mmCIF file of C-alpha atoms in Angstrom:
data_model
loop_
_atom_site.group_PDB
_atom_site.id
_atom_site.type_symbol
_atom_site.label_atom_id
_atom_site.label_comp_id
_atom_site.label_asym_id
_atom_site.label_seq_id
_atom_site.Cartn_x
_atom_site.Cartn_y
_atom_site.Cartn_z
ATOM 1 C CA MET A 1 -18.749 34.657 66.616
ATOM 2 C CA THR A 2 -22.264 33.253 66.961
ATOM 3 C CA ASN A 3 -22.762 29.509 66.906
ATOM 4 C CA GLN A 4 -25.600 28.173 64.805
ATOM 5 C CA ALA A 5 -28.464 27.030 67.072
ATOM 6 C CA HIS A 6 -29.076 23.299 67.225
ATOM 7 C CA PRO A 7 -32.212 22.168 69.135
ATOM 8 C CA VAL A 8 -31.354 19.434 71.637
ATOM 9 C CA GLU A 9 -33.638 17.097 73.544
ATOM 10 C CA ALA A 10 -31.608 13.933 74.147
ATOM 11 C CA VAL A 11 -28.204 14.748 75.633
ATOM 12 C CA ILE A 12 -25.590 12.379 77.029
ATOM 13 C CA GLY A 13 -23.173 13.693 79.623
ATOM 14 C CA ALA A 14 -19.865 11.839 79.849
ATOM 15 C CA ASP A 15 -17.502 11.843 82.813
ATOM 16 C CA VAL A 16 -14.225 10.582 81.368
ATOM 17 C CA SER A 17 -11.305 9.026 83.209
ATOM 18 C CA LYS A 18 -8.258 7.122 82.023
ATOM 19 C CA ASP A 19 -9.878 3.673 82.287
ATOM 20 C CA THR A 20 -13.646 4.252 82.269
ATOM 21 C CA VAL A 21 -16.342 6.586 80.983
ATOM 22 C CA THR A 22 -19.563 7.180 82.885
ATOM 23 C CA LEU A 23 -22.435 8.099 80.550
ATOM 24 C CA CYS A 24 -25.708 9.673 81.625
ATOM 25 C CA LEU A 25 -28.797 10.357 79.522
ATOM 26 C CA GLY A 26 -30.038 13.724 80.720
ATOM 27 C CA THR A 27 -33.726 13.154 79.993
ATOM 28 C CA ASN A 28 -34.159 10.243 82.431
ATOM 29 C CA GLY A 29 -30.882 10.016 84.359
ATOM 30 C CA GLU A 30 -29.982 6.564 82.983
ATOM 31 C CA ILE A 31 -26.360 5.767 83.891
ATOM 32 C CA ARG A 32 -23.866 3.419 82.208
ATOM 33 C CA THR A 33 -20.189 3.051 83.123
ATOM 34 C CA VAL A 34 -18.047 1.354 80.488
ATOM 35 C CA PRO A 35 -14.336 0.864 79.761
ATOM 36 C CA ASN A 36 -12.728 3.737 77.879
ATOM 37 C CA THR A 37 -12.345 1.795 74.637
ATOM 38 C CA ALA A 38 -13.833 2.500 71.230
ATOM 39 C CA GLU A 39 -15.860 -0.732 70.977
ATOM 40 C CA ASP A 40 -17.354 -0.452 74.477
ATOM 41 C CA LEU A 41 -18.259 3.189 73.920
ATOM 42 C CA LYS A 42 -19.879 2.448 70.569
ATOM 43 C CA THR A 43 -22.018 -0.292 72.110
ATOM 44 C CA ALA A 44 -23.046 1.917 75.036
ATOM 45 C CA LEU A 45 -23.910 4.959 72.924
ATOM 46 C CA ARG A 46 -25.984 2.892 70.511
ATOM 47 C CA ALA A 47 -27.908 1.411 73.449
ATOM 48 C CA PHE A 48 -29.127 4.862 74.475
ATOM 49 C CA GLY A 49 -30.995 5.257 71.178
ATOM 50 C CA PRO A 50 -31.218 8.517 69.185
ATOM 51 C CA VAL A 51 -29.055 11.255 70.721
ATOM 52 C CA ASP A 52 -28.826 14.944 69.774
ATOM 53 C CA LEU A 53 -25.612 15.778 71.621
ATOM 54 C CA VAL A 54 -22.782 14.199 73.622
ATOM 55 C CA VAL A 55 -20.974 16.483 76.074
ATOM 56 C CA CYS A 56 -17.718 15.768 77.874
ATOM 57 C CA GLU A 57 -15.009 17.771 79.597
ATOM 58 C CA ALA A 58 -11.457 18.262 78.387
ATOM 59 C CA THR A 59 -9.513 15.725 80.460
ATOM 60 C CA GLY A 60 -5.969 15.926 79.179
ATOM 61 C CA GLY A 61 -6.624 13.758 76.137
ATOM 62 C CA TYR A 62 -8.472 10.829 77.742
ATOM 63 C CA GLU A 63 -11.642 12.082 76.054
ATOM 64 C CA ARG A 64 -10.196 11.541 72.562
ATOM 65 C CA THR A 65 -11.494 7.971 72.257
ATOM 66 C CA LEU A 66 -15.039 9.070 73.094
ATOM 67 C CA LEU A 67 -14.907 11.991 70.662
ATOM 68 C CA GLY A 68 -13.579 9.719 67.932
ATOM 69 C CA VAL A 69 -16.481 7.326 68.533
ATOM 70 C CA THR A 70 -19.044 10.145 68.273
ATOM 71 C CA LEU A 71 -17.473 11.070 64.936
ATOM 72 C CA ASP A 72 -17.709 7.468 63.708
ATOM 73 C CA LEU A 73 -21.365 7.256 64.795
ATOM 74 C CA GLY A 74 -22.265 10.617 63.267
ATOM 75 C CA LEU A 75 -23.171 12.151 66.631
ATOM 76 C CA ARG A 76 -22.758 15.836 67.433
ATOM 77 C CA ALA A 77 -20.353 16.312 70.342
ATOM 78 C CA HIS A 78 -19.057 19.188 72.443
ATOM 79 C CA ARG A 79 -15.849 19.241 74.485
ATOM 80 C CA ALA A 80 -16.543 21.641 77.321
ATOM 81 C CA ASP A 81 -14.152 23.757 79.349
ATOM 82 C CA ALA A 82 -13.861 21.996 82.720
ATOM 83 C CA ALA A 83 -13.981 25.349 84.551
ATOM 84 C CA ARG A 84 -17.351 26.171 82.966
ATOM 85 C CA ILE A 85 -18.788 22.800 83.965
ATOM 86 C CA LYS A 86 -17.517 23.274 87.507
ATOM 87 C CA ALA A 87 -19.048 26.761 87.715
ATOM 88 C CA PHE A 88 -22.345 25.461 86.289
ATOM 89 C CA ILE A 89 -22.559 22.720 88.938
ATOM 90 C CA ALA A 90 -21.581 25.128 91.724
ATOM 91 C CA SER A 91 -24.324 27.554 90.636
ATOM 92 C CA TYR A 92 -26.873 24.934 91.700
ATOM 93 C CA GLY A 93 -25.226 24.513 95.101
ATOM 94 C CA VAL A 94 -24.190 20.928 94.438
ATOM 95 C CA LYS A 95 -21.223 19.743 96.516
ATOM 96 C CA ALA A 96 -21.413 15.953 96.213
ATOM 97 C CA LYS A 97 -19.047 14.515 93.627
ATOM 98 C CA THR A 98 -18.999 11.065 92.035
ATOM 99 C CA ASP A 99 -18.544 9.986 88.432
ATOM 100 C CA ALA A 100 -22.301 9.424 88.107
ATOM 101 C CA ILE A 101 -23.155 12.812 89.621
ATOM 102 C CA ASP A 102 -20.673 14.587 87.355
ATOM 103 C CA ALA A 103 -22.048 12.794 84.275
ATOM 104 C CA LEU A 104 -25.587 13.808 85.238
ATOM 105 C CA TRP A 105 -24.657 17.467 85.611
ATOM 106 C CA ILE A 106 -22.644 17.486 82.393
ATOM 107 C CA ALA A 107 -25.782 16.174 80.676
ATOM 108 C CA ARG A 108 -27.864 18.930 82.290
ATOM 109 C CA TYR A 109 -25.301 21.483 81.126
ATOM 110 C CA GLY A 110 -25.801 20.161 77.601
ATOM 111 C CA LEU A 111 -29.587 20.246 77.900
ATOM 112 C CA GLU A 112 -29.580 23.828 79.144
ATOM 113 C CA ARG A 113 -26.959 25.261 76.793
ATOM 114 C CA GLY A 114 -26.708 22.695 74.014
ATOM 115 C CA ALA A 115 -28.384 24.808 71.346
ATOM 116 C CA ARG A 116 -25.500 27.310 71.589
ATOM 117 C CA LEU A 117 -22.558 24.963 72.137
ATOM 118 C CA ALA A 118 -19.987 24.737 69.352
ATOM 119 C CA PRO A 119 -19.625 21.212 67.950
ATOM 120 C CA TRP A 120 -16.313 19.455 68.414
ATOM 121 C CA VAL A 121 -14.295 19.288 65.208
ATOM 122 C CA PRO A 122 -11.286 16.950 64.984
ATOM 123 C CA MET A 123 -7.930 18.578 64.444
ATOM 124 C CA GLU A 124 -6.008 17.736 61.290
ATOM 125 C CA LYS A 125 -3.337 15.098 61.925
ATOM 126 C CA THR A 126 -0.443 17.402 61.023
ATOM 127 C CA ARG A 127 -1.710 20.151 63.311
ATOM 128 C CA GLU A 128 -2.254 17.656 66.118
ATOM 129 C CA THR A 129 1.331 16.394 65.763
ATOM 130 C CA LEU A 130 2.681 19.945 65.624
ATOM 131 C CA LEU A 131 0.708 20.987 68.703
ATOM 132 C CA CYS A 132 2.031 17.973 70.629
ATOM 133 C CA LEU A 133 5.599 18.883 69.655
ATOM 134 C CA ALA A 134 5.039 22.568 70.488
ATOM 135 C CA ARG A 135 3.706 21.715 73.946
ATOM 136 C CA ARG A 136 6.690 19.463 74.562
ATOM 137 C CA ARG A 137 9.000 22.277 73.482
ATOM 138 C CA GLU A 138 7.323 24.630 75.954
ATOM 139 C CA THR A 139 7.968 22.155 78.767
ATOM 140 C CA LEU A 140 11.608 21.641 77.815
ATOM 141 C CA VAL A 141 12.277 25.380 77.503
ATOM 142 C CA ARG A 142 10.728 25.939 80.934
ATOM 143 C CA ASP A 143 12.864 23.155 82.435
ATOM 144 C CA ARG A 144 16.015 24.584 80.846
ATOM 145 C CA THR A 145 15.265 28.043 82.241
ATOM 146 C CA GLN A 146 14.904 26.553 85.722
ATOM 147 C CA GLU A 147 18.240 24.775 85.382
ATOM 148 C CA LEU A 148 19.957 27.946 84.147
ATOM 149 C CA ASN A 149 18.605 29.753 87.208
ATOM 150 C CA ARG A 150 19.954 27.002 89.471
ATOM 151 C CA LEU A 151 23.463 27.694 88.184
ATOM 152 C CA LYS A 152 23.131 31.197 89.658
ATOM 153 C CA GLY A 153 21.890 29.983 93.044
ATOM 154 C CA PRO A 154 23.839 29.539 96.302
ATOM 155 C CA ASN A 155 26.140 26.491 96.439
ATOM 156 C CA ALA A 156 25.687 26.061 92.682
ATOM 157 C CA GLU A 157 29.250 24.729 92.388
ATOM 158 C CA VAL A 158 28.180 21.521 94.136
ATOM 159 C CA ILE A 159 25.743 20.610 91.374
ATOM 160 C CA LYS A 160 27.243 22.595 88.492
ATOM 161 C CA ALA A 161 28.443 19.601 86.436
ATOM 162 C CA MET A 162 25.111 17.761 86.741
ATOM 163 C CA VAL A 163 23.084 20.846 85.910
ATOM 164 C CA GLU A 164 25.223 21.722 82.892
ATOM 165 C CA GLU A 165 24.894 18.157 81.618
ATOM 166 C CA HIS A 166 21.107 18.378 81.965
ATOM 167 C CA ILE A 167 21.053 21.755 80.209
ATOM 168 C CA ALA A 168 22.997 20.293 77.289
ATOM 169 C CA PHE A 169 20.539 17.391 77.081
ATOM 170 C CA LEU A 170 17.525 19.726 77.173
ATOM 171 C CA SER A 171 19.058 21.974 74.519
ATOM 172 C CA HIS A 172 19.609 18.985 72.254
ATOM 173 C CA GLN A 173 15.989 17.900 72.735
ATOM 174 C CA ILE A 174 14.735 21.420 71.970
ATOM 175 C CA GLU A 175 16.814 21.613 68.797
ATOM 176 C CA ASP A 176 15.495 18.232 67.668
ATOM 177 C CA ILE A 177 11.869 19.273 68.256
ATOM 178 C CA GLU A 178 12.381 22.605 66.502
ATOM 179 C CA SER A 179 13.833 20.788 63.497
ATOM 180 C CA ARG A 180 10.829 18.443 63.340
ATOM 181 C CA ILE A 181 8.394 21.369 63.676
ATOM 182 C CA ASN A 182 10.232 23.231 60.916
ATOM 183 C CA ASP A 183 10.012 20.257 58.540
ATOM 184 C CA LEU A 184 6.307 19.692 59.223
ATOM 185 C CA MET A 185 5.457 23.380 58.844
ATOM 186 C CA LYS A 186 7.227 23.605 55.493
ATOM 187 C CA ALA A 187 5.482 20.456 54.248
ATOM 188 C CA ASP A 188 2.013 21.832 55.085
ATOM 189 C CA GLU A 189 1.285 24.491 52.449
ATOM 190 C CA PRO A 190 -1.629 26.281 54.238
ATOM 191 C CA LEU A 191 0.359 26.505 57.489
ATOM 192 C CA ALA A 192 3.488 27.636 55.665
ATOM 193 C CA LYS A 193 1.547 30.410 53.892
ATOM 194 C CA ALA A 194 -0.135 31.490 57.138
ATOM 195 C CA GLU A 195 3.239 31.623 58.891
ATOM 196 C CA GLU A 196 4.690 33.699 56.068
ATOM 197 C CA LYS A 197 1.731 36.093 56.279
ATOM 198 C CA LEU A 198 2.098 36.561 60.027
ATOM 199 C CA MET A 199 5.829 37.172 59.731
ATOM 200 C CA GLU A 200 5.140 40.102 57.411
ATOM 201 C CA ILE A 201 4.185 41.949 60.608
ATOM 202 C CA LYS A 202 7.319 43.560 62.046
ATOM 203 C CA GLY A 203 7.955 42.073 65.464
ATOM 204 C CA ILE A 204 6.485 38.660 64.661
ATOM 205 C CA GLY A 205 9.186 36.043 64.188
ATOM 206 C CA SER A 206 8.881 32.350 63.396
ATOM 207 C CA VAL A 207 8.453 31.288 67.046
ATOM 208 C CA ALA A 208 5.646 33.790 67.679
ATOM 209 C CA ALA A 209 3.965 32.992 64.343
ATOM 210 C CA ARG A 210 4.038 29.244 64.942
ATOM 211 C CA THR A 211 2.808 29.633 68.514
ATOM 212 C CA LEU A 212 -0.162 31.659 67.268
ATOM 213 C CA LEU A 213 -0.993 29.169 64.515
ATOM 214 C CA LEU A 214 -0.712 26.098 66.755
ATOM 215 C CA PHE A 215 -2.128 27.372 70.036
ATOM 216 C CA MET A 216 -4.845 29.549 68.485
ATOM 217 C CA PRO A 217 -6.148 27.638 65.445
ATOM 218 C CA GLU A 218 -9.309 29.801 65.626
ATOM 219 C CA LEU A 219 -7.244 32.785 64.434
ATOM 220 C CA GLY A 220 -8.970 34.388 61.484
ATOM 221 C CA THR A 221 -12.471 33.428 62.645
ATOM 222 C CA LEU A 222 -12.491 35.617 65.782
ATOM 223 C CA THR A 223 -13.067 39.288 66.428
ATOM 224 C CA ARG A 224 -10.107 41.192 67.858
ATOM 225 C CA ARG A 225 -11.769 41.212 71.292
ATOM 226 C CA GLN A 226 -12.399 37.459 71.221
ATOM 227 C CA ALA A 227 -8.808 36.814 70.177
ATOM 228 C CA ALA A 228 -7.460 39.035 72.967
ATOM 229 C CA SER A 229 -9.632 37.274 75.533
ATOM 230 C CA LEU A 230 -8.622 33.819 74.304
ATOM 231 C CA ALA A 231 -4.964 34.777 74.628
ATOM 232 C CA GLY A 232 -5.538 36.089 78.153
ATOM 233 C CA LEU A 233 -4.691 39.651 77.087
ATOM 234 C CA ALA A 234 -8.104 41.328 77.396
ATOM 235 C CA PRO A 235 -8.433 43.752 80.327
ATOM 236 C CA HIS A 236 -11.822 42.595 81.586
ATOM 237 C CA PRO A 237 -13.886 45.169 83.529
ATOM 238 C CA LYS A 238 -14.462 44.766 87.262
ATOM 239 C CA ASP A 239 -17.054 47.424 88.036
ATOM 240 C CA SER A 240 -19.832 47.534 90.613
ATOM 241 C CA GLY A 241 -22.128 50.485 91.266
ATOM 242 C CA LYS A 242 -19.999 53.634 91.350
ATOM 243 C CA LYS A 243 -16.812 51.648 91.726
ATOM 244 C CA SER A 244 -14.630 51.215 88.682
ATOM 245 C CA GLY A 245 -12.223 48.401 89.514
ATOM 246 C CA HIS A 246 -8.798 47.679 88.091
ATOM 247 C CA ARG A 247 -9.071 45.985 84.724
ATOM 248 C CA ALA A 248 -6.738 43.015 84.776
ATOM 249 C CA THR A 249 -5.752 40.463 82.175
ATOM 250 C CA GLY A 250 -5.521 36.778 82.954
ATOM 251 C CA ARG A 251 -6.455 33.189 82.203
ATOM 252 C CA GLY A 252 -6.535 32.402 78.504
ATOM 253 C CA ARG A 253 -3.853 30.320 76.833
ATOM 254 C CA ARG A 254 -0.642 30.828 78.747
ATOM 255 C CA ALA A 255 1.675 29.673 75.962
ATOM 256 C CA LEU A 256 0.508 32.596 73.822
ATOM 257 C CA ARG A 257 1.104 35.335 76.368
ATOM 258 C CA SER A 258 4.847 34.909 76.819
ATOM 259 C CA LYS A 259 5.513 34.729 73.072
ATOM 260 C CA LEU A 260 3.277 37.719 72.325
ATOM 261 C CA PHE A 261 4.991 39.687 75.092
ATOM 262 C CA MET A 262 8.382 39.173 73.461
ATOM 263 C CA ALA A 263 6.900 39.965 70.039
ATOM 264 C CA ALA A 264 5.406 43.168 71.450
ATOM 265 C CA LEU A 265 8.789 44.273 72.845
ATOM 266 C CA SER A 266 10.234 43.919 69.355
ATOM 267 C CA ALA A 267 7.223 45.490 67.643
ATOM 268 C CA VAL A 268 7.303 48.699 69.693
ATOM 269 C CA ARG A 269 10.862 49.241 68.473
ATOM 270 C CA TYR A 270 10.616 48.259 64.823
ATOM 271 C CA ASN A 271 6.935 48.444 63.813
ATOM 272 C CA PRO A 272 6.026 52.123 63.216
ATOM 273 C CA ASP A 273 2.256 51.633 63.583
ATOM 274 C CA LEU A 274 2.472 49.578 66.775
ATOM 275 C CA LYS A 275 5.176 51.862 68.172
ATOM 276 C CA ALA A 276 2.894 54.877 67.718
ATOM 277 C CA PHE A 277 -0.021 53.013 69.303
ATOM 278 C CA TYR A 278 2.136 51.912 72.250
ATOM 279 C CA GLU A 279 3.475 55.400 72.866
#
């Protein structure tokens, strides 16, 4: 998928933390550090004058206030993958790290690549709520699996009652979240139709379908290779000269891989087309 080119000249790089945001105008290196609140960010961004692009890293949600402000001000914004920013800075041999230095290099990243960067688009409220619930479910399921494994460990009898009580609590929480997800999915007609369409594929159940819809909202706008790479399932080449290295999968969105693995196990048994392809 090719992003539409947008010429950029004035770019602000933003290093976001829980309490503050350090802003840097890439054209002259002007730095401003302000509290991470909507009003302070609006005042600071307006003070920079006309801006073509605001770039920040994904910081676990602390960047949401800044992105919301850019939307209110009508500014184009891009939320960058932190690993790409880190690699970009390292490519210049820079080792020093402060909020101001990071903001400067994020701005330079935007200046160099801004014409090709996809603009940030806010997620619909229902999808945002569903994704939050789905992530929480993933955590609870992982915790429950760990507790179930502890019951099989040495000296498990000593802690058996406590562990079983915790497992029961986690199971109750998971059931509650699944019920809330189910209600929200049914109430959202486009999501409900998309889930129904995915479940027409033999091997894809409700859990796999919902994981795909929530953790890969780009589904339907990607090529098959892009989708595989985003899910961490693409065997990327590792060749050099005459050497043809082992093609390994990795990275991508971890939550997708485990669900797609289980769906694939079912598909190779019950889906004739995928079974033939697998064999």
